[in-house]
XYZ file of N, CA and C in Angstrom:
339
model
N -3.251 9.244 -18.669
C -4.041 8.052 -18.477
C -3.668 7.441 -17.131
N -4.640 6.836 -16.495
C -4.423 6.161 -15.223
C -4.518 4.647 -15.410
N -3.589 3.946 -14.800
C -3.549 2.485 -14.828
C -3.552 2.019 -13.373
N -4.328 0.996 -13.045
C -4.392 0.526 -11.661
C -4.265 -0.988 -11.591
N -3.669 -1.440 -10.500
C -3.568 -2.861 -10.219
C -3.829 -3.058 -8.733
N -4.519 -4.141 -8.399
C -4.856 -4.428 -7.008
C -4.096 -5.644 -6.502
N -3.801 -5.593 -5.216
C -3.039 -6.642 -4.537
C -3.674 -6.881 -3.171
N -3.381 -8.014 -2.567
C -3.776 -8.267 -1.181
C -2.556 -8.761 -0.406
N -2.574 -8.478 0.884
C -1.555 -9.026 1.773
C -2.160 -9.140 3.173
N -1.640 -10.072 3.929
C -2.086 -10.306 5.298
C -0.994 -9.834 6.248
N -1.406 -9.137 7.300
C -0.425 -8.650 8.267
C -1.104 -8.395 9.610
N -0.288 -8.419 10.655
C -0.763 -8.143 12.014
C -0.193 -6.815 12.481
N -0.912 -6.186 13.412
C -0.422 -4.945 14.012
C -1.203 -4.659 15.282
N -0.740 -3.651 15.991
C -1.491 -3.074 17.091
C -1.158 -1.592 17.102
N -2.079 -0.797 17.582
C -1.867 0.642 17.628
C -1.382 1.043 19.018
N -0.303 1.771 19.054
C 0.296 2.231 20.300
C -0.408 3.497 20.775
N -0.487 3.662 22.094
C -1.103 4.859 22.682
C -2.489 5.119 22.104
N -3.255 4.065 21.961
C -4.598 4.134 21.397
C -5.559 3.506 22.397
N -6.663 4.149 22.641
C -7.648 3.632 23.589
C -8.814 3.022 22.812
N -8.665 1.782 22.455
C -9.700 1.085 21.704
C -9.247 -0.326 21.401
N -10.087 -1.078 20.720
C -9.782 -2.482 20.435
C -8.504 -2.664 19.630
N -8.182 -1.705 18.784
C -7.003 -1.845 17.926
C -5.687 -1.702 18.688
N -5.773 -1.431 19.992
C -4.566 -1.448 20.822
C -4.092 -2.887 21.047
N -4.987 -3.840 20.824
C -4.651 -5.256 20.950
C -4.087 -5.783 19.636
N -3.214 -6.766 19.740
C -2.658 -7.403 18.555
C -3.785 -8.047 17.753
N -3.837 -7.746 16.460
C -4.853 -8.315 15.570
C -4.341 -8.244 14.135
N -5.054 -8.849 13.209
C -4.606 -8.880 11.823
C -5.697 -8.501 10.850
N -5.267 -8.210 9.634
C -6.165 -7.854 8.546
C -5.689 -8.506 7.258
N -6.617 -8.699 6.353
C -6.273 -8.937 4.965
C -6.470 -7.602 4.271
N -5.366 -6.958 3.954
C -5.389 -5.639 3.326
C -5.562 -5.789 1.816
N -6.291 -4.851 1.234
C -6.355 -4.749 -0.222
C -5.658 -3.450 -0.602
N -4.735 -3.532 -1.530
C -3.953 -2.390 -1.975
C -4.224 -2.138 -3.448
N -4.542 -0.899 -3.777
C -4.678 -0.503 -5.176
C -3.600 0.533 -5.468
N -2.790 0.266 -6.474
C -1.741 1.185 -6.899
C -2.163 1.764 -8.239
N -2.261 3.096 -8.295
C -2.675 3.792 -9.512
C -1.465 4.553 -10.055
N -1.164 4.310 -11.308
C -0.027 4.918 -11.994
C -0.569 5.846 -13.074
N 0.107 6.979 -13.289
C -0.313 7.887 -14.352
C 0.817 8.074 -15.350
N 0.430 8.283 -16.593
C 1.440 8.528 -17.616
C 0.817 8.550 -18.988
N 1.670 8.779 -19.962
C 1.239 8.788 -21.360
C 1.394 7.389 -21.943
N 0.566 7.091 -22.895
C 0.667 5.812 -23.600
C 1.935 5.854 -24.451
N 2.785 4.864 -24.252
C 4.067 4.791 -24.962
C 3.910 4.084 -26.304
N 4.995 3.993 -27.011
C 5.018 3.331 -28.318
C 4.489 1.897 -28.228
N 4.702 1.275 -27.081
C 4.248 -0.102 -26.862
C 2.729 -0.199 -26.779
N 2.065 0.965 -26.648
C 0.623 0.985 -26.463
C 0.211 0.932 -25.004
N 1.204 0.968 -24.100
C 0.938 0.877 -22.667
C 1.532 2.071 -21.932
N 0.924 2.400 -20.795
C 1.530 3.350 -19.867
C 2.615 2.616 -19.093
N 2.270 1.453 -18.604
C 3.201 0.552 -17.915
C 2.662 -0.862 -18.090
N 3.538 -1.793 -18.272
C 3.144 -3.192 -18.380
C 2.660 -3.657 -17.002
N 1.483 -4.268 -16.942
C 0.955 -4.748 -15.663
C 1.936 -5.704 -14.974
N 2.662 -6.490 -15.751
C 3.645 -7.417 -15.169
C 4.775 -6.644 -14.497
N 5.212 -5.538 -15.101
C 6.262 -4.714 -14.500
C 5.755 -4.049 -13.224
N 4.525 -3.558 -13.253
C 3.930 -2.948 -12.068
C 3.850 -3.966 -10.935
N 3.400 -5.170 -11.259
C 3.303 -6.233 -10.257
C 4.676 -6.557 -9.670
N 5.684 -6.611 -10.503
C 7.028 -6.947 -10.031
C 7.550 -5.897 -9.055
N 7.350 -4.614 -9.349
C 7.819 -3.547 -8.466
C 7.081 -3.589 -7.134
N 5.761 -3.697 -7.177
C 4.975 -3.719 -5.938
C 5.328 -4.962 -5.109
N 5.508 -6.077 -5.751
C 5.880 -7.300 -5.028
C 7.223 -7.136 -4.325
N 8.198 -6.613 -5.046
C 9.554 -6.469 -4.502
C 9.645 -5.405 -3.413
N 9.008 -4.262 -3.629
C 9.162 -3.121 -2.728
C 8.173 -3.119 -1.567
N 7.035 -3.804 -1.717
C 5.989 -3.730 -0.693
C 5.592 -5.107 -0.172
N 5.102 -5.956 -1.049
C 4.518 -7.216 -0.595
C 5.521 -8.129 0.100
N 6.736 -8.205 -0.427
C 7.742 -9.058 0.211
C 8.092 -8.581 1.618
N 7.882 -7.299 1.888
C 8.201 -6.742 3.199
C 7.013 -6.778 4.165
N 5.792 -6.636 3.639
C 4.632 -6.518 4.519
C 3.794 -7.780 4.645
N 3.744 -8.626 3.624
C 2.866 -9.792 3.675
C 3.304 -10.744 4.786
N 2.354 -11.154 5.591
C 2.576 -12.060 6.726
C 3.653 -11.514 7.664
N 3.550 -10.226 7.945
C 4.505 -9.591 8.847
C 3.775 -8.976 10.033
N 4.577 -8.557 11.021
C 4.092 -7.759 12.135
C 4.447 -6.318 11.779
N 3.459 -5.548 11.372
C 3.688 -4.225 10.797
C 4.412 -3.273 11.743
N 4.239 -3.435 13.042
C 4.902 -2.559 14.002
C 6.425 -2.631 13.911
N 6.955 -3.702 13.347
C 8.403 -3.819 13.177
C 8.912 -2.984 12.002
N 8.010 -2.556 11.126
C 8.384 -1.780 9.943
C 7.873 -0.343 10.008
N 6.679 -0.168 10.545
C 6.017 1.144 10.595
C 5.678 1.425 12.050
N 6.178 2.542 12.570
C 6.069 2.829 14.005
C 4.636 2.789 14.521
N 3.712 3.470 13.882
C 2.295 3.468 14.272
C 1.512 3.047 13.024
N 1.305 1.738 12.836
C 0.771 1.233 11.571
C -0.739 1.392 11.410
N -1.179 2.643 11.379
C -2.553 2.931 10.986
C -2.648 2.762 9.476
N -3.851 2.685 8.953
C -4.011 2.584 7.500
C -3.362 3.788 6.819
N -3.504 4.961 7.429
C -2.923 6.174 6.861
C -1.396 6.067 6.764
N -0.765 5.641 7.854
C 0.695 5.540 7.863
C 1.208 4.420 6.971
N 0.456 3.350 6.861
C 0.854 2.265 5.946
C 0.813 2.766 4.504
N -0.232 3.508 4.143
C -0.342 4.054 2.779
C 0.819 4.995 2.479
N 1.181 5.840 3.440
C 2.323 6.748 3.247
C 3.611 5.954 3.062
N 3.804 4.920 3.871
C 4.997 4.081 3.768
C 5.063 3.423 2.387
N 3.936 2.894 1.920
C 3.902 2.252 0.599
C 4.267 3.271 -0.482
N 3.704 4.468 -0.394
C 4.002 5.516 -1.383
C 5.512 5.765 -1.452
N 6.124 5.904 -0.289
C 7.562 6.184 -0.239
C 8.384 5.052 -0.848
N 7.918 3.812 -0.704
C 8.643 2.674 -1.271
C 8.576 2.660 -2.798
N 7.456 3.126 -3.347
C 7.207 3.009 -4.788
C 7.526 4.254 -5.605
N 7.522 5.426 -4.997
C 7.544 6.676 -5.757
C 8.777 6.859 -6.637
N 9.893 6.253 -6.296
C 11.105 6.412 -7.103
C 11.132 5.484 -8.311
N 10.252 4.485 -8.323
C 10.307 3.490 -9.397
C 9.159 3.561 -10.391
N 8.023 4.106 -9.951
C 6.877 4.185 -10.857
C 6.186 5.540 -10.691
N 5.549 6.039 -11.746
C 4.889 7.350 -11.685
C 3.516 7.256 -11.002
N 3.539 7.303 -9.683
C 2.326 7.121 -8.892
C 1.345 8.268 -9.068
N 0.073 7.920 -9.006
C -1.002 8.903 -8.958
C -1.740 8.799 -7.624
N -1.950 7.556 -7.168
C -2.736 7.338 -5.959
C -2.447 5.965 -5.379
N -2.536 5.879 -4.067
C -2.499 4.614 -3.337
C -3.811 4.515 -2.580
N -4.521 3.410 -2.734
C -5.689 3.128 -1.904
C -5.381 1.869 -1.112
N -5.704 1.919 0.177
C -5.457 0.779 1.034
C -6.698 0.507 1.867
N -7.279 -0.677 1.663
C -8.434 -1.117 2.444
C -7.929 -1.921 3.631
N -8.347 -1.516 4.834
C -8.035 -2.289 6.033
C -9.116 -3.339 6.271
N -10.332 -2.995 5.905
C -11.462 -3.924 5.932
C -12.195 -3.742 4.611
N -13.142 -4.625 4.286
C -13.866 -4.445 3.015
C -14.604 -3.118 2.887
N -14.900 -2.452 4.008
C -15.658 -1.206 3.924
C -14.897 0.035 4.405
N -13.618 -0.125 4.752
C -12.843 1.016 5.273
C -11.510 1.117 4.560
N -11.262 2.282 3.933
C -9.999 2.451 3.203
C -9.512 3.887 3.301
N -8.227 4.049 2.982
C -7.631 5.375 2.852
C -7.169 5.543 1.412
N -7.135 6.786 1.004
C -6.644 7.138 -0.328
C -5.562 8.181 -0.151
N -4.387 7.968 -0.777
C -3.260 8.866 -0.599
C -2.703 9.273 -1.958
N -2.440 10.568 -2.081
C -1.956 11.143 -3.337
C -0.543 11.691 -3.230
N 0.158 11.352 -2.161
C 1.525 11.815 -2.017
C 1.654 13.231 -1.512
N 0.613 13.724 -0.901
C 0.611 15.112 -0.417
C 1.190 15.163 0.984
């Protein structure tokens, strides 16, 4: 079974060695979807949504929200941010997928590959 929870965070970044507008300092309100997979436990849940929220808040949101992403991720493209998030969470929850929207119409999907 798959369980998902969505989050938002605001952050600034610029892309290095990039020839385009994103080479300039700018910000986004990112939308993050964390998808967890597992079997339904005795509790009737795969994972408690409150527990999922606590892990994502501690491992990701507290570090990225209202931050300058270049200080944490060398080239903070949506792709690299999704990979970074996966690495932060993979030891604590059984991830299936990370989706990260940089704008309302543009997102990446990462499966840990």
